Amino acid sequence: ALASRGAAAAAGLADEGWHLVSYVSYAEPLDPEFAFSLLARGNPHSSVSLQEFMGFALAAALERAGRLQHRPARWRAALRVTQMLLATGAEPSGSYKVGNLGIVRRPLLLIPVTHGDAGLVAVLLKARADAAGMDSSGEPALCHALRNVLCAGEGAREIFDLLLAGAREMGNLPEALRSQVQSHLRGSISYARRKMEDEEDAQGEAPQRGEAEAKEVEESLEPVQEERGPDVDEVHGWWWHRGRGVRLCRRLFVDVERAVAGRPPGLVRSARAGAAVVDEVEIGAEAVAPTALGSVEGRSLSEL
């Protein structure tokens, strides 16, 4: 039925000069049935194989869906084209060229990862895309997703969890991901230690300063606090406020190590005790609160 409707739709636009990739990239509105009729015509290029041509079309559909997330109806049309291509044999673990020179190639998964489209990431993973696929420079897609998480990108953590679960199921977790997570965790703790040293030094010098100087310092900080909102009361920024960066890096580290061991991510719970924040990570039936990598706020420098 879909083929007959697609052929009927194609008849009205037969003279427009569309082929599948150009239609998916530029046509407005995007008609999945007409796209199917173009696919049924085969590959118009003799220089590439049909499989490679379908890969070009899949990359175009993923890119278009990523740009149209704010337009639900158009996003669903691009999603239908994506599903059609995957159902007819397009390779979900394929790659695409980056830039006009085409020197760098990246996994198709990185298109929805870059756009923060968790729905399309799930569609590709369901079609057996390689969650641990690498680009032409040897960097895994999971490392790209990790950077998006650290940058607090929209939907980044959900996408990272999807890719991590996919790599765990396939038993192919890249070692580069473990190295990067460990490096970020060590770096965050080192920064927290230096910050606490600076704060302790400042507290030690405070009694030696006069009340007028202390008041002048407080007044100079007030505009910065107001610009960053009432939730942030420290000058060193959102990322390090109350140990937020250390806690995030620790959770990522625990999730990755559990994935390496073939276990699902732990459940993170937070409990407030006064001003301190204690994070517990579910491991099996026990809840363990790591002391060596604990919360920064409310702890002394020696505890870090």
PDB file of C-alpha atoms in Angstrom:
ATOM      1  CA  ALA A   1       0.000   0.000   0.000  1.00  0.00           C
ATOM      2  CA  LEU A   2       2.811   2.367   0.870  1.00  0.00           C
ATOM      3  CA  ALA A   3       4.558   1.598  -2.430  1.00  0.00           C
ATOM      4  CA  SER A   4       1.436   2.310  -4.485  1.00  0.00           C
ATOM      5  CA  ARG A   5       0.736   5.569  -2.664  1.00  0.00           C
ATOM      6  CA  GLY A   6       4.386   6.542  -3.047  1.00  0.00           C
ATOM      7  CA  ALA A   7       4.279   5.855  -6.793  1.00  0.00           C
ATOM      8  CA  ALA A   8       1.139   7.959  -7.107  1.00  0.00           C
ATOM      9  CA  ALA A   9       2.771  10.808  -5.216  1.00  0.00           C
ATOM     10  CA  ALA A  10       5.902  10.519  -7.346  1.00  0.00           C
ATOM     11  CA  ALA A  11       3.888  10.914 -10.555  1.00  0.00           C
ATOM     12  CA  GLY A  12       2.974  14.496  -9.701  1.00  0.00           C
ATOM     13  CA  LEU A  13       6.582  15.506  -9.043  1.00  0.00           C
ATOM     14  CA  ALA A  14       8.351  13.344 -11.596  1.00  0.00           C
ATOM     15  CA  ASP A  15       9.683  16.369 -13.486  1.00  0.00           C
ATOM     16  CA  GLU A  16      11.019  18.205 -10.466  1.00  0.00           C
ATOM     17  CA  GLY A  17      14.415  16.510 -10.674  1.00  0.00           C
ATOM     18  CA  TRP A  18      14.506  15.199  -7.119  1.00  0.00           C
ATOM     19  CA  HIS A  19      16.632  12.303  -6.008  1.00  0.00           C
ATOM     20  CA  LEU A  20      16.359  10.836  -2.527  1.00  0.00           C
ATOM     21  CA  VAL A  21      19.226  12.686  -0.819  1.00  0.00           C
ATOM     22  CA  SER A  22      18.349  16.118  -2.211  1.00  0.00           C
ATOM     23  CA  TYR A  23      14.655  15.564  -1.450  1.00  0.00           C
ATOM     24  CA  VAL A  24      15.293  14.563   2.168  1.00  0.00           C
ATOM     25  CA  SER A  25      17.693  17.475   2.610  1.00  0.00           C
ATOM     26  CA  TYR A  26      15.716  20.332   1.073  1.00  0.00           C
ATOM     27  CA  ALA A  27      12.099  19.457   0.213  1.00  0.00           C
ATOM     28  CA  GLU A  28       9.391  21.290   2.111  1.00  0.00           C
ATOM     29  CA  PRO A  29       7.194  19.749   3.330  1.00  0.00           C
ATOM     30  CA  LEU A  30       8.862  16.366   3.561  1.00  0.00           C
ATOM     31  CA  ASP A  31       6.578  13.561   2.376  1.00  0.00           C
ATOM     32  CA  PRO A  32       7.735  10.099   3.576  1.00  0.00           C
ATOM     33  CA  GLU A  33       5.630   8.350   0.904  1.00  0.00           C
ATOM     34  CA  PHE A  34       7.253  10.318  -1.900  1.00  0.00           C
ATOM     35  CA  ALA A  35      10.659   9.628  -0.324  1.00  0.00           C
ATOM     36  CA  PHE A  36       9.832   5.902  -0.488  1.00  0.00           C
ATOM     37  CA  SER A  37       8.968   6.200  -4.174  1.00  0.00           C
ATOM     38  CA  LEU A  38      12.327   7.873  -4.815  1.00  0.00           C
ATOM     39  CA  LEU A  39      14.058   5.054  -2.960  1.00  0.00           C
ATOM     40  CA  ALA A  40      12.169   2.511  -5.110  1.00  0.00           C
ATOM     41  CA  ARG A  41      13.658   4.086  -8.240  1.00  0.00           C
ATOM     42  CA  GLY A  42      17.094   2.973  -7.074  1.00  0.00           C
ATOM     43  CA  ASN A  43      20.451   4.696  -7.047  1.00  0.00           C
ATOM     44  CA  PRO A  44      20.769   7.511  -9.631  1.00  0.00           C
ATOM     45  CA  HIS A  45      24.571   7.678  -9.245  1.00  0.00           C
ATOM     46  CA  SER A  46      26.823   5.140 -10.901  1.00  0.00           C
ATOM     47  CA  SER A  47      29.858   6.212  -8.867  1.00  0.00           C
ATOM     48  CA  VAL A  48      28.478   4.955  -5.517  1.00  0.00           C
ATOM     49  CA  SER A  49      26.770   1.762  -4.455  1.00  0.00           C
ATOM     50  CA  LEU A  50      23.131   1.604  -3.398  1.00  0.00           C
ATOM     51  CA  GLN A  51      24.187   0.918   0.204  1.00  0.00           C
ATOM     52  CA  GLU A  52      26.399   3.988   0.243  1.00  0.00           C
ATOM     53  CA  PHE A  53      23.657   6.100  -1.358  1.00  0.00           C
ATOM     54  CA  MET A  54      21.200   4.986   1.333  1.00  0.00           C
ATOM     55  CA  GLY A  55      23.792   5.995   3.923  1.00  0.00           C
ATOM     56  CA  PHE A  56      23.868   9.500   2.428  1.00  0.00           C
ATOM     57  CA  ALA A  57      20.067   9.655   2.635  1.00  0.00           C
ATOM     58  CA  LEU A  58      20.067   8.408   6.242  1.00  0.00           C
ATOM     59  CA  ALA A  59      22.595  11.066   7.243  1.00  0.00           C
ATOM     60  CA  ALA A  60      20.435  13.731   5.566  1.00  0.00           C
ATOM     61  CA  ALA A  61      17.306  12.504   7.373  1.00  0.00           C
ATOM     62  CA  LEU A  62      19.078  12.494  10.751  1.00  0.00           C
ATOM     63  CA  GLU A  63      20.454  15.980  10.181  1.00  0.00           C
ATOM     64  CA  ARG A  64      17.051  17.295   9.152  1.00  0.00           C
ATOM     65  CA  ALA A  65      15.320  15.724  12.151  1.00  0.00           C
ATOM     66  CA  GLY A  66      17.920  17.262  14.465  1.00  0.00           C
ATOM     67  CA  ARG A  67      17.247  20.731  13.082  1.00  0.00           C
ATOM     68  CA  LEU A  68      13.460  20.326  13.315  1.00  0.00           C
ATOM     69  CA  GLN A  69      13.031  19.247  16.931  1.00  0.00           C
ATOM     70  CA  HIS A  70      11.104  22.449  17.611  1.00  0.00           C
ATOM     71  CA  ARG A  71       8.638  21.553  14.816  1.00  0.00           C
ATOM     72  CA  PRO A  72       6.987  18.275  15.968  1.00  0.00           C
ATOM     73  CA  ALA A  73       5.090  17.506  12.741  1.00  0.00           C
ATOM     74  CA  ARG A  74       8.154  18.011  10.539  1.00  0.00           C
ATOM     75  CA  TRP A  75      10.335  16.099  13.010  1.00  0.00           C
ATOM     76  CA  ARG A  76       7.939  13.137  12.811  1.00  0.00           C
ATOM     77  CA  ALA A  77       8.173  13.208   8.998  1.00  0.00           C
ATOM     78  CA  ALA A  78      11.980  13.054   9.180  1.00  0.00           C
ATOM     79  CA  LEU A  79      11.671  10.269  11.757  1.00  0.00           C
ATOM     80  CA  ARG A  80       9.444   8.249   9.395  1.00  0.00           C
ATOM     81  CA  VAL A  81      11.978   8.630   6.597  1.00  0.00           C
ATOM     82  CA  THR A  82      14.726   7.492   8.978  1.00  0.00           C
ATOM     83  CA  GLN A  83      12.732   4.432  10.008  1.00  0.00           C
ATOM     84  CA  MET A  84      11.935   3.661   6.359  1.00  0.00           C
ATOM     85  CA  LEU A  85      15.612   3.756   5.400  1.00  0.00           C
ATOM     86  CA  LEU A  86      16.609   1.563   8.338  1.00  0.00           C
ATOM     87  CA  ALA A  87      13.841  -0.934   7.491  1.00  0.00           C
ATOM     88  CA  THR A  88      14.978  -1.152   3.858  1.00  0.00           C
ATOM     89  CA  GLY A  89      18.604  -1.902   4.654  1.00  0.00           C
ATOM     90  CA  ALA A  90      20.416   1.344   5.474  1.00  0.00           C
ATOM     91  CA  GLU A  91      23.386   0.668   7.753  1.00  0.00           C
ATOM     92  CA  PRO A  92      22.802   2.273  11.211  1.00  0.00           C
ATOM     93  CA  SER A  93      26.514   1.966  12.065  1.00  0.00           C
ATOM     94  CA  GLY A  94      27.582   3.841   8.948  1.00  0.00           C
ATOM     95  CA  SER A  95      29.533   7.075   8.873  1.00  0.00           C
ATOM     96  CA  TYR A  96      29.267  10.504   7.289  1.00  0.00           C
ATOM     97  CA  LYS A  97      31.769  13.103   6.117  1.00  0.00           C
ATOM     98  CA  VAL A  98      32.331  16.240   8.171  1.00  0.00           C
ATOM     99  CA  GLY A  99      32.833  19.508   6.300  1.00  0.00           C
ATOM    100  CA  ASN A 100      33.437  20.166   2.623  1.00  0.00           C
ATOM    101  CA  LEU A 101      36.854  18.504   2.510  1.00  0.00           C
ATOM    102  CA  GLY A 102      35.498  15.205   3.780  1.00  0.00           C
ATOM    103  CA  ILE A 103      38.721  14.343   5.601  1.00  0.00           C
ATOM    104  CA  VAL A 104      37.029  13.454   8.885  1.00  0.00           C
ATOM    105  CA  ARG A 105      34.332  10.782   9.064  1.00  0.00           C
ATOM    106  CA  ARG A 106      32.104  10.250  12.084  1.00  0.00           C
ATOM    107  CA  PRO A 107      29.514   7.609  13.048  1.00  0.00           C
ATOM    108  CA  LEU A 108      25.935   8.441  12.071  1.00  0.00           C
ATOM    109  CA  LEU A 109      25.036   8.230  15.751  1.00  0.00           C
ATOM    110  CA  LEU A 110      26.882  11.484  16.341  1.00  0.00           C
ATOM    111  CA  ILE A 111      24.347  13.458  14.274  1.00  0.00           C
ATOM    112  CA  PRO A 112      21.484  13.089  16.805  1.00  0.00           C
ATOM    113  CA  VAL A 113      24.016  13.176  19.657  1.00  0.00           C
ATOM    114  CA  THR A 114      25.199  16.590  18.488  1.00  0.00           C
ATOM    115  CA  HIS A 115      21.619  17.866  18.178  1.00  0.00           C
ATOM    116  CA  GLY A 116      20.617  16.436  21.583  1.00  0.00           C
ATOM    117  CA  ASP A 117      17.914  14.260  19.993  1.00  0.00           C
ATOM    118  CA  ALA A 118      17.550  11.320  22.393  1.00  0.00           C
ATOM    119  CA  GLY A 119      14.604   9.897  20.432  1.00  0.00           C
ATOM    120  CA  LEU A 120      16.642   9.394  17.269  1.00  0.00           C
ATOM    121  CA  VAL A 121      19.570   7.992  19.257  1.00  0.00           C
ATOM    122  CA  ALA A 122      17.197   5.357  20.650  1.00  0.00           C
ATOM    123  CA  VAL A 123      15.921   4.564  17.124  1.00  0.00           C
ATOM    124  CA  LEU A 124      19.449   3.979  15.819  1.00  0.00           C
ATOM    125  CA  LEU A 125      20.435   1.877  18.821  1.00  0.00           C
ATOM    126  CA  LYS A 126      17.292  -0.237  18.373  1.00  0.00           C
ATOM    127  CA  ALA A 127      18.435  -0.829  14.778  1.00  0.00           C
ATOM    128  CA  ARG A 128      21.727  -2.176  16.217  1.00  0.00           C
ATOM    129  CA  ALA A 129      23.935   0.851  15.679  1.00  0.00           C
ATOM    130  CA  ASP A 130      27.356   0.515  17.296  1.00  0.00           C
ATOM    131  CA  ALA A 131      27.245   2.642  20.454  1.00  0.00           C
ATOM    132  CA  ALA A 132      31.038   2.377  20.759  1.00  0.00           C
ATOM    133  CA  GLY A 133      31.726   3.374  17.141  1.00  0.00           C
ATOM    134  CA  MET A 134      34.711   5.635  16.448  1.00  0.00           C
ATOM    135  CA  ASP A 135      35.348   8.501  14.092  1.00  0.00           C
ATOM    136  CA  SER A 136      38.228   8.535  11.628  1.00  0.00           C
ATOM    137  CA  SER A 137      40.561   9.985  14.282  1.00  0.00           C
ATOM    138  CA  GLY A 138      39.878   7.036  16.590  1.00  0.00           C
ATOM    139  CA  GLU A 139      37.718   8.873  19.139  1.00  0.00           C
ATOM    140  CA  PRO A 140      34.631   6.905  20.278  1.00  0.00           C
ATOM    141  CA  ALA A 141      31.151   8.397  20.019  1.00  0.00           C
ATOM    142  CA  LEU A 142      30.805   7.904  23.778  1.00  0.00           C
ATOM    143  CA  CYS A 143      33.639  10.374  24.365  1.00  0.00           C
ATOM    144  CA  HIS A 144      31.786  12.990  22.297  1.00  0.00           C
ATOM    145  CA  ALA A 145      28.676  12.307  24.382  1.00  0.00           C
ATOM    146  CA  LEU A 146      30.728  12.617  27.592  1.00  0.00           C
ATOM    147  CA  ARG A 147      31.851  16.116  26.629  1.00  0.00           C
ATOM    148  CA  ASN A 148      28.236  17.109  26.014  1.00  0.00           C
ATOM    149  CA  VAL A 149      27.359  15.928  29.535  1.00  0.00           C
ATOM    150  CA  LEU A 150      30.187  17.951  31.060  1.00  0.00           C
ATOM    151  CA  CYS A 151      28.962  20.993  29.116  1.00  0.00           C
ATOM    152  CA  ALA A 152      25.429  20.466  30.508  1.00  0.00           C
ATOM    153  CA  GLY A 153      23.945  20.121  27.013  1.00  0.00           C
ATOM    154  CA  GLU A 154      20.210  19.585  26.618  1.00  0.00           C
ATOM    155  CA  GLY A 155      19.404  15.872  26.762  1.00  0.00           C
ATOM    156  CA  ALA A 156      23.125  15.066  27.034  1.00  0.00           C
ATOM    157  CA  ARG A 157      22.891  12.851  30.110  1.00  0.00           C
ATOM    158  CA  GLU A 158      19.979  10.833  28.708  1.00  0.00           C
ATOM    159  CA  ILE A 159      21.873  10.293  25.455  1.00  0.00           C
ATOM    160  CA  PHE A 160      25.047   9.301  27.302  1.00  0.00           C
ATOM    161  CA  ASP A 161      23.093   6.745  29.342  1.00  0.00           C
ATOM    162  CA  LEU A 162      21.566   5.297  26.156  1.00  0.00           C
ATOM    163  CA  LEU A 163      24.962   4.932  24.500  1.00  0.00           C
ATOM    164  CA  LEU A 164      26.523   3.494  27.647  1.00  0.00           C
ATOM    165  CA  ALA A 165      23.754   0.905  27.943  1.00  0.00           C
ATOM    166  CA  GLY A 166      24.132   0.024  24.254  1.00  0.00           C
ATOM    167  CA  ALA A 167      27.894  -0.429  24.565  1.00  0.00           C
ATOM    168  CA  ARG A 168      27.415  -2.529  27.718  1.00  0.00           C
ATOM    169  CA  GLU A 169      24.949  -4.838  25.967  1.00  0.00           C
ATOM    170  CA  MET A 170      27.339  -5.311  23.060  1.00  0.00           C
ATOM    171  CA  GLY A 171      30.279  -5.858  25.423  1.00  0.00           C
ATOM    172  CA  ASN A 172      32.315  -3.202  23.630  1.00  0.00           C
ATOM    173  CA  LEU A 173      33.062  -0.370  26.029  1.00  0.00           C
ATOM    174  CA  PRO A 174      35.980   1.741  24.734  1.00  0.00           C
ATOM    175  CA  GLU A 175      38.976   2.087  27.027  1.00  0.00           C
ATOM    176  CA  ALA A 176      39.319   5.732  25.976  1.00  0.00           C
ATOM    177  CA  LEU A 177      36.032   6.497  27.742  1.00  0.00           C
ATOM    178  CA  ARG A 178      37.288   5.075  31.043  1.00  0.00           C
ATOM    179  CA  SER A 179      40.497   7.088  30.737  1.00  0.00           C
ATOM    180  CA  GLN A 180      38.660  10.339  30.058  1.00  0.00           C
ATOM    181  CA  VAL A 181      36.184   9.848  32.911  1.00  0.00           C
ATOM    182  CA  GLN A 182      39.007   9.091  35.339  1.00  0.00           C
ATOM    183  CA  SER A 183      40.953  12.119  34.107  1.00  0.00           C
ATOM    184  CA  HIS A 184      37.967  14.451  34.565  1.00  0.00           C
ATOM    185  CA  LEU A 185      37.343  13.066  38.050  1.00  0.00           C
ATOM    186  CA  ARG A 186      40.963  13.572  39.122  1.00  0.00           C
ATOM    187  CA  GLY A 187      40.951  17.052  37.641  1.00  0.00           C
ATOM    188  CA  SER A 188      37.738  18.037  39.421  1.00  0.00           C
ATOM    189  CA  ILE A 189      39.058  16.822  42.784  1.00  0.00           C
ATOM    190  CA  SER A 190      42.377  18.621  42.272  1.00  0.00           C
ATOM    191  CA  TYR A 191      40.527  21.831  41.479  1.00  0.00           C
ATOM    192  CA  ALA A 192      38.328  21.392  44.557  1.00  0.00           C
ATOM    193  CA  ARG A 193      41.408  20.926  46.728  1.00  0.00           C
ATOM    194  CA  ARG A 194      43.022  24.086  45.389  1.00  0.00           C
ATOM    195  CA  LYS A 195      39.778  25.972  45.892  1.00  0.00           C
ATOM    196  CA  MET A 196      39.530  24.822  49.480  1.00  0.00           C
ATOM    197  CA  GLU A 197      43.168  25.816  50.083  1.00  0.00           C
ATOM    198  CA  ASP A 198      42.429  29.286  48.772  1.00  0.00           C
ATOM    199  CA  GLU A 199      39.329  29.546  50.966  1.00  0.00           C
ATOM    200  CA  GLU A 200      41.215  28.372  54.057  1.00  0.00           C
ATOM    201  CA  ASP A 201      43.996  30.878  53.364  1.00  0.00           C
ATOM    202  CA  ALA A 202      41.409  33.615  52.913  1.00  0.00           C
ATOM    203  CA  GLN A 203      39.733  32.664  56.198  1.00  0.00           C
ATOM    204  CA  GLY A 204      43.092  32.746  57.965  1.00  0.00           C
ATOM    205  CA  GLU A 205      43.837  36.238  56.684  1.00  0.00           C
ATOM    206  CA  ALA A 206      40.358  37.592  57.378  1.00  0.00           C
ATOM    207  CA  PRO A 207      40.918  38.417  61.082  1.00  0.00           C
ATOM    208  CA  GLN A 208      43.975  40.477  60.132  1.00  0.00           C
ATOM    209  CA  ARG A 209      42.001  42.699  57.820  1.00  0.00           C
ATOM    210  CA  GLY A 210      39.993  45.561  59.147  1.00  0.00           C
ATOM    211  CA  GLU A 211      36.224  45.608  59.111  1.00  0.00           C
ATOM    212  CA  ALA A 212      36.231  48.282  56.416  1.00  0.00           C
ATOM    213  CA  GLU A 213      38.290  46.134  54.051  1.00  0.00           C
ATOM    214  CA  ALA A 214      36.039  43.115  54.642  1.00  0.00           C
ATOM    215  CA  LYS A 215      32.962  45.203  53.932  1.00  0.00           C
ATOM    216  CA  GLU A 216      34.532  46.495  50.725  1.00  0.00           C
ATOM    217  CA  VAL A 217      35.184  42.921  49.552  1.00  0.00           C
ATOM    218  CA  GLU A 218      31.590  41.893  50.288  1.00  0.00           C
ATOM    219  CA  GLU A 219      30.221  44.846  48.363  1.00  0.00           C
ATOM    220  CA  SER A 220      32.396  43.986  45.363  1.00  0.00           C
ATOM    221  CA  LEU A 221      30.977  40.465  45.289  1.00  0.00           C
ATOM    222  CA  GLU A 222      27.310  41.395  45.502  1.00  0.00           C
ATOM    223  CA  PRO A 223      26.814  42.285  41.798  1.00  0.00           C
ATOM    224  CA  VAL A 224      28.375  38.978  40.723  1.00  0.00           C
ATOM    225  CA  GLN A 225      26.016  37.040  42.958  1.00  0.00           C
ATOM    226  CA  GLU A 226      22.977  38.863  41.600  1.00  0.00           C
ATOM    227  CA  GLU A 227      23.944  38.228  37.974  1.00  0.00           C
ATOM    228  CA  ARG A 228      24.241  34.483  38.575  1.00  0.00           C
ATOM    229  CA  GLY A 229      20.943  34.207  40.375  1.00  0.00           C
ATOM    230  CA  PRO A 230      19.936  33.442  43.951  1.00  0.00           C
ATOM    231  CA  ASP A 231      20.916  29.766  43.718  1.00  0.00           C
ATOM    232  CA  VAL A 232      24.628  30.494  43.224  1.00  0.00           C
ATOM    233  CA  ASP A 233      26.311  32.272  46.109  1.00  0.00           C
ATOM    234  CA  GLU A 234      29.962  31.722  45.212  1.00  0.00           C
ATOM    235  CA  VAL A 235      32.209  33.616  42.844  1.00  0.00           C
ATOM    236  CA  HIS A 236      33.873  30.621  41.198  1.00  0.00           C
ATOM    237  CA  GLY A 237      30.831  29.758  39.061  1.00  0.00           C
ATOM    238  CA  TRP A 238      27.962  27.380  38.549  1.00  0.00           C
ATOM    239  CA  TRP A 239      30.058  24.304  37.749  1.00  0.00           C
ATOM    240  CA  TRP A 240      31.924  24.250  41.066  1.00  0.00           C
ATOM    241  CA  HIS A 241      29.129  25.554  43.280  1.00  0.00           C
ATOM    242  CA  ARG A 242      28.860  23.240  46.323  1.00  0.00           C
ATOM    243  CA  GLY A 243      30.979  20.558  44.672  1.00  0.00           C
ATOM    244  CA  ARG A 244      28.603  20.082  41.742  1.00  0.00           C
ATOM    245  CA  GLY A 245      31.400  19.259  39.286  1.00  0.00           C
ATOM    246  CA  VAL A 246      32.999  16.673  41.572  1.00  0.00           C
ATOM    247  CA  ARG A 247      29.677  14.922  42.164  1.00  0.00           C
ATOM    248  CA  LEU A 248      28.855  14.785  38.458  1.00  0.00           C
ATOM    249  CA  CYS A 249      32.280  13.384  37.543  1.00  0.00           C
ATOM    250  CA  ARG A 250      31.986  10.816  40.332  1.00  0.00           C
ATOM    251  CA  ARG A 251      28.580   9.642  39.120  1.00  0.00           C
ATOM    252  CA  LEU A 252      29.911   9.300  35.581  1.00  0.00           C
ATOM    253  CA  PHE A 253      32.905   7.353  36.873  1.00  0.00           C
ATOM    254  CA  VAL A 254      30.699   4.940  38.836  1.00  0.00           C
ATOM    255  CA  ASP A 255      28.309   4.402  35.902  1.00  0.00           C
ATOM    256  CA  VAL A 256      31.156   3.694  33.482  1.00  0.00           C
ATOM    257  CA  GLU A 257      32.865   1.262  35.853  1.00  0.00           C
ATOM    258  CA  ARG A 258      29.586  -0.562  36.408  1.00  0.00           C
ATOM    259  CA  ALA A 259      29.112  -0.789  32.638  1.00  0.00           C
ATOM    260  CA  VAL A 260      32.606  -2.268  32.306  1.00  0.00           C
ATOM    261  CA  ALA A 261      31.596  -4.898  34.853  1.00  0.00           C
ATOM    262  CA  GLY A 262      28.435  -5.620  32.834  1.00  0.00           C
ATOM    263  CA  ARG A 263      26.068  -4.124  35.397  1.00  0.00           C
ATOM    264  CA  PRO A 264      23.413  -1.424  34.908  1.00  0.00           C
ATOM    265  CA  PRO A 265      24.001   2.117  36.209  1.00  0.00           C
ATOM    266  CA  GLY A 266      23.482   2.700  39.930  1.00  0.00           C
ATOM    267  CA  LEU A 267      20.684   4.784  41.374  1.00  0.00           C
ATOM    268  CA  VAL A 268      21.973   8.059  42.772  1.00  0.00           C
ATOM    269  CA  ARG A 269      20.294   9.382  45.883  1.00  0.00           C
ATOM    270  CA  SER A 270      20.976  12.625  47.725  1.00  0.00           C
ATOM    271  CA  ALA A 271      20.469  13.252  51.433  1.00  0.00           C
ATOM    272  CA  ARG A 272      21.045  16.598  53.112  1.00  0.00           C
ATOM    273  CA  ALA A 273      22.619  16.711  56.550  1.00  0.00           C
ATOM    274  CA  GLY A 274      22.815  20.343  57.551  1.00  0.00           C
ATOM    275  CA  ALA A 275      24.806  22.145  54.872  1.00  0.00           C
ATOM    276  CA  ALA A 276      26.551  19.019  53.590  1.00  0.00           C
ATOM    277  CA  VAL A 277      25.333  16.919  50.683  1.00  0.00           C
ATOM    278  CA  VAL A 278      25.980  13.176  50.780  1.00  0.00           C
ATOM    279  CA  ASP A 279      25.495  11.179  47.596  1.00  0.00           C
ATOM    280  CA  GLU A 280      24.915   7.441  47.804  1.00  0.00           C
ATOM    281  CA  VAL A 281      25.275   5.102  44.868  1.00  0.00           C
ATOM    282  CA  GLU A 282      23.281   1.889  44.819  1.00  0.00           C
ATOM    283  CA  ILE A 283      25.581  -1.082  44.271  1.00  0.00           C
ATOM    284  CA  GLY A 284      23.627  -4.332  44.288  1.00  0.00           C
ATOM    285  CA  ALA A 285      21.482  -4.414  47.402  1.00  0.00           C
ATOM    286  CA  GLU A 286      23.783  -2.128  49.397  1.00  0.00           C
ATOM    287  CA  ALA A 287      24.073   1.644  49.399  1.00  0.00           C
ATOM    288  CA  VAL A 288      27.678   2.790  49.586  1.00  0.00           C
ATOM    289  CA  ALA A 289      28.655   6.395  50.226  1.00  0.00           C
ATOM    290  CA  PRO A 290      32.187   6.768  48.822  1.00  0.00           C
ATOM    291  CA  THR A 291      34.434   8.648  51.252  1.00  0.00           C
ATOM    292  CA  ALA A 292      37.466   9.167  49.049  1.00  0.00           C
ATOM    293  CA  LEU A 293      35.334  10.810  46.363  1.00  0.00           C
ATOM    294  CA  GLY A 294      32.702  12.409  48.556  1.00  0.00           C
ATOM    295  CA  SER A 295      31.007  15.777  48.503  1.00  0.00           C
ATOM    296  CA  VAL A 296      33.228  18.851  48.605  1.00  0.00           C
ATOM    297  CA  GLU A 297      30.957  21.110  50.587  1.00  0.00           C
ATOM    298  CA  GLY A 298      31.199  20.746  54.336  1.00  0.00           C
ATOM    299  CA  ARG A 299      34.437  18.750  54.203  1.00  0.00           C
ATOM    300  CA  SER A 300      37.944  19.685  55.205  1.00  0.00           C
ATOM    301  CA  LEU A 301      40.900  19.686  52.866  1.00  0.00           C
ATOM    302  CA  SER A 302      42.405  16.618  54.516  1.00  0.00           C
ATOM    303  CA  GLU A 303      39.242  14.603  53.738  1.00  0.00           C
ATOM    304  CA  LEU A 304      39.678  15.309  50.029  1.00  0.00           C
TER     305      LEU A 304
END
